[in-house]
Every structure is written in C-alpha cells, then in structure tokens.
PDB file of C-alpha atoms and ligand atoms in Angstrom:
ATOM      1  CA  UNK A 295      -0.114  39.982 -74.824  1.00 90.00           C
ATOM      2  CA  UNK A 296      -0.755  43.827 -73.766  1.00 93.00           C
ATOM      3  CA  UNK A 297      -3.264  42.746 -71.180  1.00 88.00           C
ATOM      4  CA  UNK A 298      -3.251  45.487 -68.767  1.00 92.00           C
ATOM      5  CA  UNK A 299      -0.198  47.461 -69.578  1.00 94.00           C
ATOM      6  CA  UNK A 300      -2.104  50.538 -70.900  1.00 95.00           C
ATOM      7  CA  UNK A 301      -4.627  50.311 -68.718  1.00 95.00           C
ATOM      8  CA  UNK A 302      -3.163  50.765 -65.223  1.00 93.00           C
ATOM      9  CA  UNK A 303      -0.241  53.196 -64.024  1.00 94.00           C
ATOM     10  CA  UNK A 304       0.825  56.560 -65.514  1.00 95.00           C
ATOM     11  CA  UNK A 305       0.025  55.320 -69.316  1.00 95.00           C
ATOM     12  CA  UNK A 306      -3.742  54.612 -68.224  1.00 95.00           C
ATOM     13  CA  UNK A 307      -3.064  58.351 -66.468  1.00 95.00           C
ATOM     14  CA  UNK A 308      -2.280  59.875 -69.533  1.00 96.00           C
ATOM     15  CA  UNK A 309      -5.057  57.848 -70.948  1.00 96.00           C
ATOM     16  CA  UNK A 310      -7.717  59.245 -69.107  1.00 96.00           C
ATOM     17  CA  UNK A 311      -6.433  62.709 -68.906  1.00 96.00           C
ATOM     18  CA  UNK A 312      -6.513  61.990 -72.992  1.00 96.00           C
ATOM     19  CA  UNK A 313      -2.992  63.412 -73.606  1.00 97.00           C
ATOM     20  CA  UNK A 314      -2.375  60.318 -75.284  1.00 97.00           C
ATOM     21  CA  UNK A 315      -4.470  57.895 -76.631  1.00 97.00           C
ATOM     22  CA  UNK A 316      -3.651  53.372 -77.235  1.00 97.00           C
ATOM     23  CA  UNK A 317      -5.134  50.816 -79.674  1.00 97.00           C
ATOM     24  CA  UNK A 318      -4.603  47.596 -80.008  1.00 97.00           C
ATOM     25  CA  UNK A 319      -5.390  46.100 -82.986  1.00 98.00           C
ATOM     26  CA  UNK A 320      -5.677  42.339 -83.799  1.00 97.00           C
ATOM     27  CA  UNK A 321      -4.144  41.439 -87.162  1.00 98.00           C
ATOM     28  CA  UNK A 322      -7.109  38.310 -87.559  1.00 98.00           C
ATOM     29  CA  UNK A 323      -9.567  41.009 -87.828  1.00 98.00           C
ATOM     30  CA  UNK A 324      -8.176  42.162 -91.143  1.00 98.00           C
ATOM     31  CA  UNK A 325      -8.139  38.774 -92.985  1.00 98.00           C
ATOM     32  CA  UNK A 326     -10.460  37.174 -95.248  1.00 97.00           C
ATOM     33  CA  UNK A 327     -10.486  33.865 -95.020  1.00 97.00           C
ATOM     34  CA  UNK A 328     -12.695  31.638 -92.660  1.00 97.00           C
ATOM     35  CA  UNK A 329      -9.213  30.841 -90.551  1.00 98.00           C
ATOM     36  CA  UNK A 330      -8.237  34.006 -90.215  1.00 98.00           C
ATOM     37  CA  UNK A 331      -4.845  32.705 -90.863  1.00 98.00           C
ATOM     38  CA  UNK A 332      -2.274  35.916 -90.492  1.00 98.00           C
ATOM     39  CA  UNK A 333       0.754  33.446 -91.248  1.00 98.00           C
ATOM     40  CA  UNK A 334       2.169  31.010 -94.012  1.00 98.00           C
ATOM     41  CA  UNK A 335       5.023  28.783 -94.283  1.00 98.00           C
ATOM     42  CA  UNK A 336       8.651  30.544 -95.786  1.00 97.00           C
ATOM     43  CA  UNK A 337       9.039  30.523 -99.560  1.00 98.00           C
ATOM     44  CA  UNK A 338      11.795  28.619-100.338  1.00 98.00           C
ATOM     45  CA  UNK A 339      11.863  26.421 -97.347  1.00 97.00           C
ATOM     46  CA  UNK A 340      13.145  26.537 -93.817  1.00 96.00           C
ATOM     47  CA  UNK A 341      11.847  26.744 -90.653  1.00 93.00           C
ATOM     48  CA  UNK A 342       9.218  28.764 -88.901  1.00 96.00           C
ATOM     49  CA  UNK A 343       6.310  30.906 -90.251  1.00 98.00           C
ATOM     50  CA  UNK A 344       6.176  34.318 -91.825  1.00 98.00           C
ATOM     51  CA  UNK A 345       3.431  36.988 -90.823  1.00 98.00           C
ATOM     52  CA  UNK A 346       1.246  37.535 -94.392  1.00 98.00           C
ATOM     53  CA  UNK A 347       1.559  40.926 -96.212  1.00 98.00           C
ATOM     54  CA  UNK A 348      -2.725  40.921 -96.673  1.00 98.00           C
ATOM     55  CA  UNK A 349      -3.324  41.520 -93.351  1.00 98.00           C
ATOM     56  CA  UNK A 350      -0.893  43.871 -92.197  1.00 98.00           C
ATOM     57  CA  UNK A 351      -1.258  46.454 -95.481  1.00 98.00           C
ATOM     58  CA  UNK A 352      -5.337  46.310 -94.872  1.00 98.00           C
ATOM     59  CA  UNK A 353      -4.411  46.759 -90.836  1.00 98.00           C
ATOM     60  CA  UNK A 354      -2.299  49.976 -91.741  1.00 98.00           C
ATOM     61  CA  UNK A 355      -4.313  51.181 -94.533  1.00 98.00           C
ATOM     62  CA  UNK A 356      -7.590  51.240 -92.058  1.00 98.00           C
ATOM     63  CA  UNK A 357      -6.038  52.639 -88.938  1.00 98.00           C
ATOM     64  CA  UNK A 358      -3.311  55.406 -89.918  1.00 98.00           C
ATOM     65  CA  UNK A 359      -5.046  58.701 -90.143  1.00 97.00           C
ATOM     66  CA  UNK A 360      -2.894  60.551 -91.889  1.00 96.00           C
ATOM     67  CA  UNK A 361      -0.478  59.472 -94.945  1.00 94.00           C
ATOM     68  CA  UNK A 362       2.505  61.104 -93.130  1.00 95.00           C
ATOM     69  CA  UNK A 363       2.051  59.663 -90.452  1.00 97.00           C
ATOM     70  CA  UNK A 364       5.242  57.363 -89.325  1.00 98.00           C
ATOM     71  CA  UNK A 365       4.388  53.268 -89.711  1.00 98.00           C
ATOM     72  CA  UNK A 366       7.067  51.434 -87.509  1.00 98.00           C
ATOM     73  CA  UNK A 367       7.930  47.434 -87.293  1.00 98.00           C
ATOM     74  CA  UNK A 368       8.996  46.905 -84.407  1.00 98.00           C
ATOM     75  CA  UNK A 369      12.302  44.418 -85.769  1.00 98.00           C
ATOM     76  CA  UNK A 370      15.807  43.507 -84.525  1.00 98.00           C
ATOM     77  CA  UNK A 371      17.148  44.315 -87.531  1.00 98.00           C
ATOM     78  CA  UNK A 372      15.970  48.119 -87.026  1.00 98.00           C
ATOM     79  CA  UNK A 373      17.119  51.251 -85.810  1.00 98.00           C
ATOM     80  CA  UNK A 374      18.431  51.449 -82.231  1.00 98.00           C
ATOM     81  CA  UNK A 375      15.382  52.866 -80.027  1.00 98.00           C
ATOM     82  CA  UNK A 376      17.182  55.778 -77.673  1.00 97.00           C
ATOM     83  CA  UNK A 377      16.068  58.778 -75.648  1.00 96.00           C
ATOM     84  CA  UNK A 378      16.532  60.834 -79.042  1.00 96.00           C
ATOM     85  CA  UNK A 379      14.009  59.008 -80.874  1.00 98.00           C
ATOM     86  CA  UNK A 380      11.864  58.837 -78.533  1.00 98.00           C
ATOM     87  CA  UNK A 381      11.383  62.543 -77.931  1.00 96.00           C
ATOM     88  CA  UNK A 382      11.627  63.052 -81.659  1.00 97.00           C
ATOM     89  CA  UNK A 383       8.714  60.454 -81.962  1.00 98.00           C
ATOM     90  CA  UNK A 384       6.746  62.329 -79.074  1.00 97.00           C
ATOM     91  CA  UNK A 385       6.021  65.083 -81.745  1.00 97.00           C
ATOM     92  CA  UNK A 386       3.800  62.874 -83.774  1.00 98.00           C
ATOM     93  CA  UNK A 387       0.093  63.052 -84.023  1.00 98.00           C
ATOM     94  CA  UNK A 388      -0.333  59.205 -84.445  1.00 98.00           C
ATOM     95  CA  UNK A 389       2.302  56.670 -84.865  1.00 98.00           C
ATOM     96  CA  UNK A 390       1.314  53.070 -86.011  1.00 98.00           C
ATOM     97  CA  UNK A 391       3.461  50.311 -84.672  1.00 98.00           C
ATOM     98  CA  UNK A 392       3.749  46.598 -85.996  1.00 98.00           C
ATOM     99  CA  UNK A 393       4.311  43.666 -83.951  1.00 98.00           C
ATOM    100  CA  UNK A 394       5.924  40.745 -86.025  1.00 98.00           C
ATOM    101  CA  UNK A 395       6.194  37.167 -84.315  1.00 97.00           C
ATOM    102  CA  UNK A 396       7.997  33.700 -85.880  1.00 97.00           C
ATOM    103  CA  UNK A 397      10.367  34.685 -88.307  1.00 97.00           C
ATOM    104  CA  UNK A 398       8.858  38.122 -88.732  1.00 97.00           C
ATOM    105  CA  UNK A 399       7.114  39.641 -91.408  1.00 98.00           C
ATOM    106  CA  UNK A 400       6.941  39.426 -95.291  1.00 98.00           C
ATOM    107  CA  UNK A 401       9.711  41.610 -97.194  1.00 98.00           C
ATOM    108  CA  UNK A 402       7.333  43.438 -98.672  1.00 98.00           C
ATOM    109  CA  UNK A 403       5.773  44.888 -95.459  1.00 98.00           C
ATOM    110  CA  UNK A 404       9.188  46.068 -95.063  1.00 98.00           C
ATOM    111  CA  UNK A 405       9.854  47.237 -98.653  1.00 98.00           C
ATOM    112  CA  UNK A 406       6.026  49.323 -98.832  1.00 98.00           C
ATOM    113  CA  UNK A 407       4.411  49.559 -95.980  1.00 97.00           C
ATOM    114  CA  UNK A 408       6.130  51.320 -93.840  1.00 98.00           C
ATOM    115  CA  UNK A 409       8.210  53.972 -92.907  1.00 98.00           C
ATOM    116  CA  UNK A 410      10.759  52.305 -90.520  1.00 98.00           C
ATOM    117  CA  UNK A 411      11.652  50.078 -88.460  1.00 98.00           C
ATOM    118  CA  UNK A 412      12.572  50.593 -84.446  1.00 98.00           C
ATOM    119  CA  UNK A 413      14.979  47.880 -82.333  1.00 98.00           C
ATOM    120  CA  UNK A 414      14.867  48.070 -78.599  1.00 98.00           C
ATOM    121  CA  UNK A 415      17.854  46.183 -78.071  1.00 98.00           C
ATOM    122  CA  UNK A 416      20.643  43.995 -79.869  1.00 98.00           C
ATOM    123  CA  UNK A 417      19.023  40.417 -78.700  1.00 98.00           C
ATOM    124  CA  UNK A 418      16.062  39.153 -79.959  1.00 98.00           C
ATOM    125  CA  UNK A 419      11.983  38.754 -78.751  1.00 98.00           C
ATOM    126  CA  UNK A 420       9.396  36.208 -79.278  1.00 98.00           C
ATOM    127  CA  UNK A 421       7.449  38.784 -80.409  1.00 98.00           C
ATOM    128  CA  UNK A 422       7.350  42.534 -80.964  1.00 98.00           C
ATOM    129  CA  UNK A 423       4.461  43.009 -78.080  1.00 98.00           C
ATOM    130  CA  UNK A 424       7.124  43.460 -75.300  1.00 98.00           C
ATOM    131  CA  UNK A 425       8.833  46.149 -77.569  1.00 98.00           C
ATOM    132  CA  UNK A 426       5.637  47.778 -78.497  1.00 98.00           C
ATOM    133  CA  UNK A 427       4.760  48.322 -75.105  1.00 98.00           C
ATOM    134  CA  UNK A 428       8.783  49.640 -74.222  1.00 98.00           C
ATOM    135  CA  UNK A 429       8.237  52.055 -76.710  1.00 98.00           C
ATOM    136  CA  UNK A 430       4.833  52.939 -76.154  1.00 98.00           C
ATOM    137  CA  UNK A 431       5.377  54.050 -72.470  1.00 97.00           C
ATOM    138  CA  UNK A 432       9.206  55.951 -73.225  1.00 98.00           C
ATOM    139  CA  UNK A 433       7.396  58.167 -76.178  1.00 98.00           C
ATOM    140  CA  UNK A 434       4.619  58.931 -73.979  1.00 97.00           C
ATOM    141  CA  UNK A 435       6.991  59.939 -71.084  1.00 96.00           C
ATOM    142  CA  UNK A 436       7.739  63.161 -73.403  1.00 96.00           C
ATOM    143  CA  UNK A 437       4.138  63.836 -74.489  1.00 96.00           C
ATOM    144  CA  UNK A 438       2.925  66.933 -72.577  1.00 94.00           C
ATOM    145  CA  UNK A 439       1.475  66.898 -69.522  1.00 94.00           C
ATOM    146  CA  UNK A 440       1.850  62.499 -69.050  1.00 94.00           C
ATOM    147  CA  UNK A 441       4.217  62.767 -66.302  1.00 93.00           C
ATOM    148  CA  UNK A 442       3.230  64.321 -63.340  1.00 80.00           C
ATOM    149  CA  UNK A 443       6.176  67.073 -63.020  1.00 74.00           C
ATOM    150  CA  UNK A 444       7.966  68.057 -66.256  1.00 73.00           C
ATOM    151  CA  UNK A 445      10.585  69.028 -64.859  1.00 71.00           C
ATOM    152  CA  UNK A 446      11.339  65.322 -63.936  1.00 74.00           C
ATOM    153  CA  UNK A 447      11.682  64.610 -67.223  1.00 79.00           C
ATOM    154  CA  UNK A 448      14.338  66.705 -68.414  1.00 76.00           C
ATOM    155  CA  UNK A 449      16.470  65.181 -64.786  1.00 78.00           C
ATOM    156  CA  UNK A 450      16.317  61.884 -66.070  1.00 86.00           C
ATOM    157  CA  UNK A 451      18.752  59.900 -67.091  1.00 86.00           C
ATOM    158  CA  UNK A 452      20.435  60.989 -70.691  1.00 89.00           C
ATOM    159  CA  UNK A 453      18.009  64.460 -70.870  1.00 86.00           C
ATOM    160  CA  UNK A 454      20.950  65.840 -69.539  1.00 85.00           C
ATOM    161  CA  UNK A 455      23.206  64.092 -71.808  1.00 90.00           C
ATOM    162  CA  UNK A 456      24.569  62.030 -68.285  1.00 94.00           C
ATOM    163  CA  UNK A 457      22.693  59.543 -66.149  1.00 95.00           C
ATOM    164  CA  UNK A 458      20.245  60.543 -63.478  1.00 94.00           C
ATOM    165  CA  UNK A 459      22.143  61.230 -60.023  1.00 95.00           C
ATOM    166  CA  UNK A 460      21.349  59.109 -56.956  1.00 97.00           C
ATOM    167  CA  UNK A 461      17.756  59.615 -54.758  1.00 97.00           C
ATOM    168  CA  UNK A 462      17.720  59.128 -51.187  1.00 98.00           C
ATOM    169  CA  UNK A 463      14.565  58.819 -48.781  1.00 98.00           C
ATOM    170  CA  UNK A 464      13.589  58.677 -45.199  1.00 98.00           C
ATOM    171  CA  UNK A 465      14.908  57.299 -43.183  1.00 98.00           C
ATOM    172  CA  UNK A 466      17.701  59.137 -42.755  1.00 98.00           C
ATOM    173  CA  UNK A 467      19.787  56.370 -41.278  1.00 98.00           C
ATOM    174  CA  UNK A 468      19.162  52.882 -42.232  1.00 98.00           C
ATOM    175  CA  UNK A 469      20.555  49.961 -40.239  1.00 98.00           C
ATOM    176  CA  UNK A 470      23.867  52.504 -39.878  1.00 98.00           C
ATOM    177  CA  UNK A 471      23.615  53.421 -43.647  1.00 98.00           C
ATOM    178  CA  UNK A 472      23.498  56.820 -43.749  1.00 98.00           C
ATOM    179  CA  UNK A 473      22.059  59.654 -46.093  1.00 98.00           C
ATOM    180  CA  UNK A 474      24.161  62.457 -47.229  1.00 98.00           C
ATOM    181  CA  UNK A 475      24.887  65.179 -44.839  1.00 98.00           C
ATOM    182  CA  UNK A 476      24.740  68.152 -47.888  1.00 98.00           C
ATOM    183  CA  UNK A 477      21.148  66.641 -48.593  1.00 98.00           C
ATOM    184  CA  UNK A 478      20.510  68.727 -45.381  1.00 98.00           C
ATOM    185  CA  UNK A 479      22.404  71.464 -45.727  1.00 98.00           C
ATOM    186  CA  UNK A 480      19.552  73.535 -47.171  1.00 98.00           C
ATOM    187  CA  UNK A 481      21.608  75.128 -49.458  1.00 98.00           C
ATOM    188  CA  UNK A 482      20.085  74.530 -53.039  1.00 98.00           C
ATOM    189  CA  UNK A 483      23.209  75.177 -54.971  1.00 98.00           C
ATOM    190  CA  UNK A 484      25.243  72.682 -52.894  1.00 98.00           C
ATOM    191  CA  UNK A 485      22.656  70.228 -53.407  1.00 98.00           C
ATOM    192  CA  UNK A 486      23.161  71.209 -56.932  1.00 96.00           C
ATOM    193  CA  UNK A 487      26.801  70.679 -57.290  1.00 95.00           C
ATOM    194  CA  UNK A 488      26.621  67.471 -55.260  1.00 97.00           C
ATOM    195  CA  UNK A 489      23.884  65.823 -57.437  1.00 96.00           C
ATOM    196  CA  UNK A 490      25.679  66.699 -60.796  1.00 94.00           C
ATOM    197  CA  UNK A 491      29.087  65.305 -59.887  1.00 95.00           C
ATOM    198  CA  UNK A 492      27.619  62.416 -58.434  1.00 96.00           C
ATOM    199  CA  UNK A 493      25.555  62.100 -61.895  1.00 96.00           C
ATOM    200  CA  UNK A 494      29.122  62.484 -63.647  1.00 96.00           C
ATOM    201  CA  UNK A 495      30.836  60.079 -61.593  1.00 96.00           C
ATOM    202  CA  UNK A 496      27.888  57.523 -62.545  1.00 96.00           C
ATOM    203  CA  UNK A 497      27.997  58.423 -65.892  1.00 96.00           C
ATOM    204  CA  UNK A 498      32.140  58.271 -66.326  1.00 95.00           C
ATOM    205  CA  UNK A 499      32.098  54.849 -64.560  1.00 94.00           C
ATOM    206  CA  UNK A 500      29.213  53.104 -66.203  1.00 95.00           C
ATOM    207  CA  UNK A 501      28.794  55.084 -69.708  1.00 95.00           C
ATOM    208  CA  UNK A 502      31.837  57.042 -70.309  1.00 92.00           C
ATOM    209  CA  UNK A 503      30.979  56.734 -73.678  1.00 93.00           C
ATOM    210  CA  UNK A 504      28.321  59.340 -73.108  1.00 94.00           C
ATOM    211  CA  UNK A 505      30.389  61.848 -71.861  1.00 94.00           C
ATOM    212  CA  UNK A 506      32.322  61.981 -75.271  1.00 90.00           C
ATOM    213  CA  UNK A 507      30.723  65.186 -77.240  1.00 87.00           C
ATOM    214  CA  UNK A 508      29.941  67.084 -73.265  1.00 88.00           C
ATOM    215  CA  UNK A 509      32.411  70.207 -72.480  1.00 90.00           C
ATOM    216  CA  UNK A 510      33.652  69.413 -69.301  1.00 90.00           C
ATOM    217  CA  UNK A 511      34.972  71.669 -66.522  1.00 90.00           C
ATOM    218  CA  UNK A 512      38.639  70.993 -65.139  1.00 92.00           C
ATOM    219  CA  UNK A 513      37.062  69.351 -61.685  1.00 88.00           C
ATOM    220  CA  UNK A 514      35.457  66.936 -64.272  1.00 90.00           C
ATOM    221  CA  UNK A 515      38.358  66.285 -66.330  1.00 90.00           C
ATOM    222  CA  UNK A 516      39.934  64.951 -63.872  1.00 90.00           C
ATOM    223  CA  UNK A 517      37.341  63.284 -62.066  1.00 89.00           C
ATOM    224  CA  UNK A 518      37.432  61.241 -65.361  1.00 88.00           C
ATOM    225  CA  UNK A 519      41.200  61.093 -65.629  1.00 89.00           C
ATOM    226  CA  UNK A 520      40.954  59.085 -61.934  1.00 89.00           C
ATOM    227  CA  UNK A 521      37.785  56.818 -63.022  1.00 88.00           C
ATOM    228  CA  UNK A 522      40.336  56.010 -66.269  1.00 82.00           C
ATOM    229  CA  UNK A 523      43.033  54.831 -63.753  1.00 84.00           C
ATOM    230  CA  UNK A 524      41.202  53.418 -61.642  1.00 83.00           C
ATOM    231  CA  UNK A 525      40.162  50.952 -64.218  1.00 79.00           C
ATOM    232  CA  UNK A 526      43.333  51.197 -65.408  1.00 78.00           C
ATOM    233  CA  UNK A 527      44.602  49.747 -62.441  1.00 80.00           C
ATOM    234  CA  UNK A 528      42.263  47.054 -61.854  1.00 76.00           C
TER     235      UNK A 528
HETATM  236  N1  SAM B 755      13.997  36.442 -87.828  1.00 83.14           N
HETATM  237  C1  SAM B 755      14.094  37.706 -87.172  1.00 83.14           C
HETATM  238  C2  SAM B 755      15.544  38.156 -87.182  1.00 83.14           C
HETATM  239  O1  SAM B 755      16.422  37.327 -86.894  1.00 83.14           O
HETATM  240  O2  SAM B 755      15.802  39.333 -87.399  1.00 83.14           O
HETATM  241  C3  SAM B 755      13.631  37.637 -85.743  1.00 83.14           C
HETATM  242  C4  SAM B 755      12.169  37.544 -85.589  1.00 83.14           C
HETATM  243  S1  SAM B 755      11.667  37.648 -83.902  1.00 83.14           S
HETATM  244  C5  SAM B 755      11.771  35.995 -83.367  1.00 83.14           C
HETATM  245  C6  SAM B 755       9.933  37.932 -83.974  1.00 83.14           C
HETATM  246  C7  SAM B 755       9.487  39.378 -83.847  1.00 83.14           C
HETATM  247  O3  SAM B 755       9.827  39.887 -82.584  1.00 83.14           O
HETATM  248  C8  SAM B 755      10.071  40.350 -84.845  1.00 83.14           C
HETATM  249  O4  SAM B 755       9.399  40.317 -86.080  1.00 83.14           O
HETATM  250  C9  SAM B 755       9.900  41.676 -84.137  1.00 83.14           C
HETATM  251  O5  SAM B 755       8.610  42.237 -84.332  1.00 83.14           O
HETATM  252  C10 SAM B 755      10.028  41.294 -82.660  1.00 83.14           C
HETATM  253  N2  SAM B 755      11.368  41.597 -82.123  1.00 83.14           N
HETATM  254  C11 SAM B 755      12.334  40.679 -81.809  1.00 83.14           C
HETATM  255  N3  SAM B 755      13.418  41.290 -81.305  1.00 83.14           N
HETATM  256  C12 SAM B 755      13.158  42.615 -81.298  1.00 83.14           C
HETATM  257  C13 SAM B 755      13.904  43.757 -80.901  1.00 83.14           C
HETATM  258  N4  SAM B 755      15.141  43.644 -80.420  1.00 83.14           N
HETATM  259  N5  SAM B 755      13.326  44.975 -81.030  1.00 83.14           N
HETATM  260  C14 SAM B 755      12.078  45.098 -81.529  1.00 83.14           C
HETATM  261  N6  SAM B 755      11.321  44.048 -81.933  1.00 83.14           N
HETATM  262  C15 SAM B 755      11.847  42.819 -81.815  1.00 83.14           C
END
C-alpha cells in the first residue's frame, strides 16, 4: 500500500537529509502462528473481520521508543486531523501510527494501546494506509528544515489563520488571460496588500467560517459584509 510514497518527492528529501525518518511495519511479522493471521471474525456475529489485539500490542510494544511517545489509530471515529495538530504533532520525537482495515481494530487496542486516535476526514477508507500517508507528509511539512523555504510554510493556507492567496507564472498573458498589473509594480508592500485581500476574499467566500475569531480591519469588514450579500442575493 505505501509503495513509493516515502521514497520519492520532498518526504524522500527530508528522508535523506534525515530530518525525518519512515517505517513501515507489517503487522504479520508480529504474529505467532504459522498463518500469520492478523484478523478474526466479530464476536457476536456480523459481517466483516476485526484486526487482532496480539499483533498490534507486540507491533507497538517493539517499535515505540519512548513510553511517552504518542500511539495514533488512524480511525473515522477519531479526532479531526487539521493544520493545528499537525504542527502540534511536528514536535514529537517519534509518533507511531496504526493502520486498521475491515471493520477496524479490536476495542481493546483502542481502550490500552494507545494514546489517540486521528480522522482525516468525515467519510470513510478501505484502509488507514491512505490516511497514514496524509498525515505522514502534513506533520513533516512543519518539521525543520523538510521544506525547502520556511517561510513558505507559514504563507500557506490556514498558517495565517486564512487561505493561501492566488500564484501567478509566466507567461504573463495567456491566450488573452492576463496576470495582474500590481504583480509588476515592484512595490513590495502593494504586492503585500494585494495578496492578503485577495487571500481574504478567498477565505470569506469559501471558508468564512475561518475568519470567525480574526480582528478584521474596516476595508475587511466590509469586504465580508458584500461576500454576505452577495450570497445573500443569489
Ligand atoms: N467500522 C469502522 C467505522 O465505521 O468506524 C470503519 C472501518 S474502515 C472500513 C477501515 C479502516 O480504515 C479503519 O480502521 C481506519 O484505520 C481507516 N480509516 C477509514 N476512514 C478513515 C478516516 N476518515 N480517517 C482515518 N482513518 C480511516
């Protein structure tokens, strides 16, 4: 399932620079029977199967380093994965994720073995591979010296508490579809002002939600108070 996600692009980067270091860890290699079987059929009926609790305590006891460090399963039922958590997350020596697949995991994985559990999304995976990987590559985005330019980082979309304003490129005029003028101006603090009301605009439109607990300036306010009508109107 992880194939070569870690191993090409700026997470293979990071990997080689060793700012941040990726194991994968197969759950058959941690059981004891000649089948290596990881999963068993549902106590009191139903459908599906139901990842073992054997393999995935052994799994956890043998890899995590350090008894603070945080054990995640990766579950729908978990907390929302944002920008927040991820930076928080970034601060962590090691951090163990688990992938379920079928119906999931044992309760008692849940109940004792670790020490929370992380949702990507309201909708539900096959697996927890894809979401492994999501968060994988958004904590590493905030480990030191993985992306190229800092700096970047903090632009981003929700650093700033807004989404990321728009980028343009050469050319400058494509099939009549032109770039900016102020982009040209040369004058930094135009650029400036220009990129962070075009990020509010964005933001007010698509995620006005985001723009709740932000002190605004009056140009803002009613930048908003149109983008309300607007929708009002529509
Ligand atoms: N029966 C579970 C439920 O309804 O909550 C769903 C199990 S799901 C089919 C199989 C596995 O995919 C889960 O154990 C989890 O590891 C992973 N998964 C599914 N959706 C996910 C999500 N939104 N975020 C993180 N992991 C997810």
């Amino acid at each position: 399932m992880f194939g070569n996600v870690f191993s090409k692009g700026v997470i293979n980067k990071a990997r080689e620079k060793r700012v941040v270091e990726v194991h994968v860890h197969d759950l058959r290699d941690y059981t004891k029977d000649k089948h290596k079987q990881v999963d068993d059929r549902p106590f009191g009926g139903g459908e599906g199967m139901v990842l073992k609790p054997e393999p995935i305590f052994s799994a956890v006891e043998a890899v995590r380093k350090k008894k603070k460090s945080p054990v995640i399963l990766l579950s729908p039922q978990g907390e929302r994965f944002d920008h927040r958590l991820a930076e928080q997350l970034a601060e962590e020596e090691q951090i163990v994720l688990i992938c379920g697949r079928y119906e999931g995991v044992d309760e008692r994985v849940v109940q004792h073995s670790i020490t929370g559990e992380i949702s990507i999304g309201d909708y539900v995976l096959t697996g927890g591979e894809p979401a492994a990987i999501v968060f994988v590559d958004a904590v590493s985005r905030f480990v030191t010296h993985v992306v190229g330019k800092e700096e970047s980082v903090r632009q981003d979309s929700f650093s700033s508490g807004m989404l990321d304003f728009p980028y343009y490129t050469r050319p400058r005029d494509f099939r009549g579809l032109k770039v900016p003028e102020v982009l040209f101006s040369g004058d930094h603090a135009k650029i400036e002002q220009w990129r962070r009301q075009k990020a509010f605009e964005k933001t007010a439109r698509i995620r006005p939600e985001l723009l709740m607990n932000k002190k605004l300036s009056q140009k803002e306010k009613s930048i908003l108070k149109e983008i309300h009508w607007e929708r009002k109107e529509r």
